[in-house]
Coordinates of C-alpha atoms and ligand atoms in Angstrom, one line a residue:
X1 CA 9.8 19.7 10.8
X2 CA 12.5 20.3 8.2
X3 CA 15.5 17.9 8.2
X4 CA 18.8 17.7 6.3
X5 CA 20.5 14.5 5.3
X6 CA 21.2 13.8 9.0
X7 CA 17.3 14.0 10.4
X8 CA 18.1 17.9 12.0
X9 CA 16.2 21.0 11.0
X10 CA 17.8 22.9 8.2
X11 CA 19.4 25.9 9.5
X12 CA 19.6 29.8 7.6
X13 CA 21.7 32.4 7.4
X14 CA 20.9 35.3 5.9
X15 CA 23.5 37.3 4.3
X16 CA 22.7 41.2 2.8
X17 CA 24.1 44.8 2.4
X18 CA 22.3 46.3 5.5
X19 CA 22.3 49.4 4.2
X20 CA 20.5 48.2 0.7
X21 CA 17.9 46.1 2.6
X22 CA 15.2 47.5 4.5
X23 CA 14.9 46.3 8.1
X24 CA 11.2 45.3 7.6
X25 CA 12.3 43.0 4.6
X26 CA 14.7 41.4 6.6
X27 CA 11.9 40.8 9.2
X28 CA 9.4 39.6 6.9
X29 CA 11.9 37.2 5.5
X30 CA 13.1 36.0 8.7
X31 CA 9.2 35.3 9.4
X32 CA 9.0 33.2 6.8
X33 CA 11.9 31.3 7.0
X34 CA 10.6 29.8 10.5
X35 CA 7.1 29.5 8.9
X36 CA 8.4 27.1 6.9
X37 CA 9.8 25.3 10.0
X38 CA 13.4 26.5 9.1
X39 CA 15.9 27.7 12.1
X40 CA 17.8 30.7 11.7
X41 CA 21.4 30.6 12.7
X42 CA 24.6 32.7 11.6
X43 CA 27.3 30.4 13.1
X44 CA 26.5 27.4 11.7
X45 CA 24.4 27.3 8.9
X46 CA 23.2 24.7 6.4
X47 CA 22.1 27.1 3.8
X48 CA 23.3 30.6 3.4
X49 CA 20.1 33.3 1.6
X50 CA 22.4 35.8 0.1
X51 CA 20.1 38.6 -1.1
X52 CA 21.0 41.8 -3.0
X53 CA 23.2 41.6 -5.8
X54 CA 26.5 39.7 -6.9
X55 CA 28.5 41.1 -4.7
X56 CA 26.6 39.9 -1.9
X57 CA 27.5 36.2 -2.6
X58 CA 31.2 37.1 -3.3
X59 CA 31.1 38.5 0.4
X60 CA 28.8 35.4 1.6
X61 CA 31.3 33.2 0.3
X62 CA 34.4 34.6 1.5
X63 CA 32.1 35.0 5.2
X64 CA 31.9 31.5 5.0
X65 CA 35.0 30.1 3.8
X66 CA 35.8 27.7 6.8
X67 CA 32.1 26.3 6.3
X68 CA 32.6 25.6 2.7
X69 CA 32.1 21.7 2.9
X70 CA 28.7 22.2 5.1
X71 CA 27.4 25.1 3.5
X72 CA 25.1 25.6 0.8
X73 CA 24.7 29.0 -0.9
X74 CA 21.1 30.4 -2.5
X75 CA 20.3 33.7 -3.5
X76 CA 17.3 36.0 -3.6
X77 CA 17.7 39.1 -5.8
X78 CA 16.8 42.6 -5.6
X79 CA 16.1 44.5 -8.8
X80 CA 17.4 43.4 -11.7
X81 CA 18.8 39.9 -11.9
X82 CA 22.1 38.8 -10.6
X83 CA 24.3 36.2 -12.3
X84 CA 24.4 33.8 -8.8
X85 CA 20.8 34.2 -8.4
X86 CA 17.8 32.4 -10.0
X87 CA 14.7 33.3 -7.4
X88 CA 13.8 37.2 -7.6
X89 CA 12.0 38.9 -4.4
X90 CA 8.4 37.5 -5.8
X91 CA 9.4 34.3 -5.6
X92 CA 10.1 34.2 -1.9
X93 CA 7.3 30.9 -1.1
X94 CA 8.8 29.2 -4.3
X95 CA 12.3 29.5 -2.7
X96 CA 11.1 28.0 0.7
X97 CA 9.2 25.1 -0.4
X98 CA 12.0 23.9 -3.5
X99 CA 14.5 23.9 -0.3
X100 CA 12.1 22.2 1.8
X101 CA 11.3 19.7 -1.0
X102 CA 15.2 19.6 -2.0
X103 CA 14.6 20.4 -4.9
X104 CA 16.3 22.9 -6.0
X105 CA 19.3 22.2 -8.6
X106 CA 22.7 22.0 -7.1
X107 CA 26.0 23.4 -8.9
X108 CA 29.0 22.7 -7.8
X109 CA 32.0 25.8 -8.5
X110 CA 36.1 25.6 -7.9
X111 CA 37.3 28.2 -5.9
X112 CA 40.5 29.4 -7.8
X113 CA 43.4 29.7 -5.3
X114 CA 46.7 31.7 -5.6
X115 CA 49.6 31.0 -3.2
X116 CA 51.8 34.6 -3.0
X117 CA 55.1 34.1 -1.6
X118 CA 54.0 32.1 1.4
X119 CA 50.0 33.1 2.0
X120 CA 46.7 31.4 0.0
X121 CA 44.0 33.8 -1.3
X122 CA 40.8 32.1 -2.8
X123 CA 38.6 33.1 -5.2
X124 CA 35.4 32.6 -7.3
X125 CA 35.3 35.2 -10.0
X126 CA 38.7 36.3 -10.8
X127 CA 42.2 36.9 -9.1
X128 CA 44.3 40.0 -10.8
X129 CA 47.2 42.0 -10.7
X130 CA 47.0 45.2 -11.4
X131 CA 48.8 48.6 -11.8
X132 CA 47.4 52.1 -12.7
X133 CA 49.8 53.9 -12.9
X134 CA 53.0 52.6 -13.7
X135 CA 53.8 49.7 -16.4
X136 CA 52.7 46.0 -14.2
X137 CA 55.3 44.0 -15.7
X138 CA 55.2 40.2 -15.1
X139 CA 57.0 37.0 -16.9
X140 CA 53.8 34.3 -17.1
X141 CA 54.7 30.8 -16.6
X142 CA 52.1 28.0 -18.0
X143 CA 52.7 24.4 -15.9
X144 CA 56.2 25.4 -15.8
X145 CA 57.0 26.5 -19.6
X146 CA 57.3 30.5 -20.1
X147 CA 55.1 31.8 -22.3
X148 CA 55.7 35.5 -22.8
X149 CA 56.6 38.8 -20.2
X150 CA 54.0 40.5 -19.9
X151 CA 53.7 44.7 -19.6
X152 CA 50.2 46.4 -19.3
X153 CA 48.1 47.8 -16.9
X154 CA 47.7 44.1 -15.3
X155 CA 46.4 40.3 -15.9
X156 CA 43.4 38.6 -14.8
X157 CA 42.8 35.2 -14.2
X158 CA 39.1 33.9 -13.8
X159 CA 37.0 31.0 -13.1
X160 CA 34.4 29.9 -15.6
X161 CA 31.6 30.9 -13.3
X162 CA 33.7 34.7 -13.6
X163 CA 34.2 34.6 -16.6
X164 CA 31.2 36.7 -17.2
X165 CA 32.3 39.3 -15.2
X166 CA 36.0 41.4 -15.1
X167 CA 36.9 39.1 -17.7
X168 CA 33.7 39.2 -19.7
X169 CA 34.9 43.5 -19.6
X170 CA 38.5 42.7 -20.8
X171 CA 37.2 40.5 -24.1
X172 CA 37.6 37.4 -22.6
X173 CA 35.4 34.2 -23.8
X174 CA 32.0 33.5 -21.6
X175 CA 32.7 30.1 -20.2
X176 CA 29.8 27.6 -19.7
X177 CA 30.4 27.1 -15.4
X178 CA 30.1 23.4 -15.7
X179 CA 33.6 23.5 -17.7
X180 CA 35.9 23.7 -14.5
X181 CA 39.0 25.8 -16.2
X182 CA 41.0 29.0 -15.5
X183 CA 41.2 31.9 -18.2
X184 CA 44.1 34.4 -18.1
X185 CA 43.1 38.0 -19.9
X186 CA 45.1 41.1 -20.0
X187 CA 44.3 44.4 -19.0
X188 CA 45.9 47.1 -21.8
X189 CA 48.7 45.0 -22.6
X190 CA 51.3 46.9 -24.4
X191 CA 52.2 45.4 -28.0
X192 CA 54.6 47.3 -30.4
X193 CA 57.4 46.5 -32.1
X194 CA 60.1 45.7 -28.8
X195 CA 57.0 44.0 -26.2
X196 CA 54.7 41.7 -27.2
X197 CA 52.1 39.4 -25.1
X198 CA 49.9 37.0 -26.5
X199 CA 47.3 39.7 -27.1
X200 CA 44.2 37.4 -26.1
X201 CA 42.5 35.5 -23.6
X202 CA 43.5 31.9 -22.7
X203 CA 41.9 29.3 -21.5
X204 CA 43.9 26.5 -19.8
X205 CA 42.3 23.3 -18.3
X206 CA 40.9 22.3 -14.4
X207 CA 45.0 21.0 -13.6
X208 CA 47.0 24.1 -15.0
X209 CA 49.1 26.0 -13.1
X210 CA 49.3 29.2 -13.9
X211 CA 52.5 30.9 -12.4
X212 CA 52.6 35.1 -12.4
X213 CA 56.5 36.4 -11.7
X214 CA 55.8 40.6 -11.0
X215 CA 59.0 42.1 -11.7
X216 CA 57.7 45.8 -10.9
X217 CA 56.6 47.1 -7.1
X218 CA 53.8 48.5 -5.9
X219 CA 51.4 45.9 -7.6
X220 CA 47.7 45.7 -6.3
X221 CA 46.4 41.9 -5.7
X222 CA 42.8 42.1 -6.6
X223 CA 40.5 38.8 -5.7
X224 CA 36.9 38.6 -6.0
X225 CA 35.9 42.3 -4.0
X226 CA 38.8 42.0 -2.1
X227 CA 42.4 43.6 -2.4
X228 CA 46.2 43.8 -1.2
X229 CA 49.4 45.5 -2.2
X230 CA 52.0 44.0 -2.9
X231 CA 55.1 45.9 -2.0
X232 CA 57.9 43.9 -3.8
X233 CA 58.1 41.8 -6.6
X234 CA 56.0 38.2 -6.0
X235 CA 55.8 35.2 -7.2
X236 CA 52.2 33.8 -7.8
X237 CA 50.9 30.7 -8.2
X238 CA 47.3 30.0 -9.4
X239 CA 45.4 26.8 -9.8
X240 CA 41.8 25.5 -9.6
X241 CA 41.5 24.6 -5.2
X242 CA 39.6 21.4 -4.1
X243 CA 37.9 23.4 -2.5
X244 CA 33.7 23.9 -3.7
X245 CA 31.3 26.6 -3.2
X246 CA 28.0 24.8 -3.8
X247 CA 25.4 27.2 -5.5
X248 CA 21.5 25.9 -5.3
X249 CA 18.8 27.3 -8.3
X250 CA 15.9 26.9 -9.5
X251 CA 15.3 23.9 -11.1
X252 CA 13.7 26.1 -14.5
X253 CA 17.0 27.6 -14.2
X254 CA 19.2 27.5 -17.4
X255 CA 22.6 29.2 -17.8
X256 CA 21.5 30.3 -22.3
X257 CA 18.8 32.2 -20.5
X258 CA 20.6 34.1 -18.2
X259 CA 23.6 35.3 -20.6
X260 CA 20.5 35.9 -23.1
X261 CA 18.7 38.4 -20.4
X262 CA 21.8 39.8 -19.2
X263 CA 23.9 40.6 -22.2
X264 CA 21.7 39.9 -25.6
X265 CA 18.4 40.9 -24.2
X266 CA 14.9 39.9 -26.3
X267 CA 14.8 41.7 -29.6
Ligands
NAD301 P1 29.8 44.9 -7.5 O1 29.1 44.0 -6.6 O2 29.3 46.2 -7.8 O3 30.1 44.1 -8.8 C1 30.5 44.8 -10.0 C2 29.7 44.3 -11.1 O4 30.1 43.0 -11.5 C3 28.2 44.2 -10.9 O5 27.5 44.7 -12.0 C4 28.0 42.7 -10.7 O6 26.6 42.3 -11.0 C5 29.0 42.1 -11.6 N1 29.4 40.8 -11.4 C6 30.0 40.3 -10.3 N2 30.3 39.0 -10.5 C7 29.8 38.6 -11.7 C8 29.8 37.4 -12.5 N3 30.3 36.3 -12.0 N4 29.2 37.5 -13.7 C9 28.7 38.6 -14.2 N5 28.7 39.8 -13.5 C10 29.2 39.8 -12.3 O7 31.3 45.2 -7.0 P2 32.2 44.3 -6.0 O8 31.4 43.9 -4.9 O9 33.4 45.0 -5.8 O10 32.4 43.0 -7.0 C11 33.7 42.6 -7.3 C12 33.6 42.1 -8.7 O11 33.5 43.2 -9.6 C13 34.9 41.4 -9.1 O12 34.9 40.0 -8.8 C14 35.0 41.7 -10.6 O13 34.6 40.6 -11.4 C15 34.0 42.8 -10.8 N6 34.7 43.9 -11.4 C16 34.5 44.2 -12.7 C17 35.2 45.2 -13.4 C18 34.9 45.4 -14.8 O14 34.0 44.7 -15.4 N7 35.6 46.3 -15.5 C19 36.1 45.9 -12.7 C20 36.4 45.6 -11.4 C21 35.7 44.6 -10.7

């Protein structure tokens, strides 16, 4: 029998695109998962398999939200290699017997949280503000001192484990995940003679506050795969949360190698 910290049998829940996953993989993996003496259950999980590709663990976190302080996340990807993943589909028996051995390594990630007027949105990549069409503009308030009023197409704020991803697309600095911080980047900022914005990433510390004023309508509020308008000018307020999403890999895994095969590649 497998048992967590408190003597039960560890629980699974898978989490996948149906439409990308073939039914008889699902099966096969649901086979193994009680071969290794592993339950399956949806509603209250120990460990959620997210397999597929980033996006599946954005949606397995947000799924799982109210679990966050039971839940482990681990994910198993399908073609090429995710950024929240570190077992591929060949490594299925290696995945099993590191859980059942606890042995997997265990990361720790800050949700970042935005309160906008009087609701709470989390996070794990990025939240953003953005505007196609018409000029976003937004003052931008760091722990309480302005810095600058922004105009552009819109302004991204990401965690360090995002920071390879929106943000990584805007210019903004790769951020090593075990440095808990939020980065703001703009999206087409407009700089000329009259407007001016900082013109570059920044990276502020785990206990900023980060505070977006929109003075424009219309605005989209982007987080993670998620979106909302918002119709009227907002206030926005955006910190690191309490709150954890705890990601397991493999124990060989190692952060240089995955930026290496990702972005640099081996030549
Ligand atoms: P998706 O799952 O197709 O993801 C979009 C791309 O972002 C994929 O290539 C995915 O592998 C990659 N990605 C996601 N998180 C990443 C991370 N932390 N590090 C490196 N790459 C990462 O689409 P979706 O489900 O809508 O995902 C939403 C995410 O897409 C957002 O959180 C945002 O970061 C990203 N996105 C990126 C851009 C851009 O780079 N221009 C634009 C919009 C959204």
């Amino acid at each position: 029998m497998i048992s967590t910290s408190k003597n039960q049998i560890m629980k699974i829940a898978l989490c996948y695109k149906s439409e990308k996953i073939a039914d008889e993989t699902i099966s096969s993996i649901k086979e193994k998962i009680l071969s290794y003496g592993f339950e399956l259950d949806d509603s209250k999980p120990d460990v959620v398999l997210f397999i597929g590709g980033d996006g599946t663990f954005l949606r397995a976190v947000h799924q799982y939200y109210n679990e966050l302080s039971k839940v482990k996340f681990v994910g198993l990807c399908k073609g090429h290699l995710g950024f929240f993943y570190s077992y591929d589909e060949s490594e299925l028996d290696v995945l099993f017997s590191d859980l059942k051995r606890g042995v997997c390594k265990s990361e720790s990630h800050h949700l970042l949280s935005a309160k906008v007027d009087n609701e709470e949105i989390y996070a794990i990549n990025e939240i953003r503000i953005e505007s196609p069409f018409h000029t976003l503009i937004s003052d931008v308030y760091i722990n309480g001192e302005s810095l600058e009023t922004f105009r552009g197409n819109g302004l991204v704020v990401s965690t360090s484990l995002g920071s390879t991803a929106y943000n990584k697309s805007l210019g903004g600095a790769v951020i090593y995940p075990q440095i808990p911080s939020m980065e703001l980047s703009e999206i087409a900022p407009i700089n000329n003679t009259i407007y001016h914005s900082l013109h570059s990433s920044l990276i502020v510390d785990k206990n900023s506050e980060i505070v977006l004023k929109t003075k424009t309508d219309n605005i989209l509020l982007g987080y993670d795969h998620l979106n909302k308008n918002l119709h009227l000018a907002s206030s926005i307020s955006l910190r690191l949360s309490d709150k954890v999403v705890i990601l397991l890999r493999n124990k060989d895994y190692s952060y240089t190698k995955l930026l290496k095969s990702k972005f640099v590649g081996d030549k």
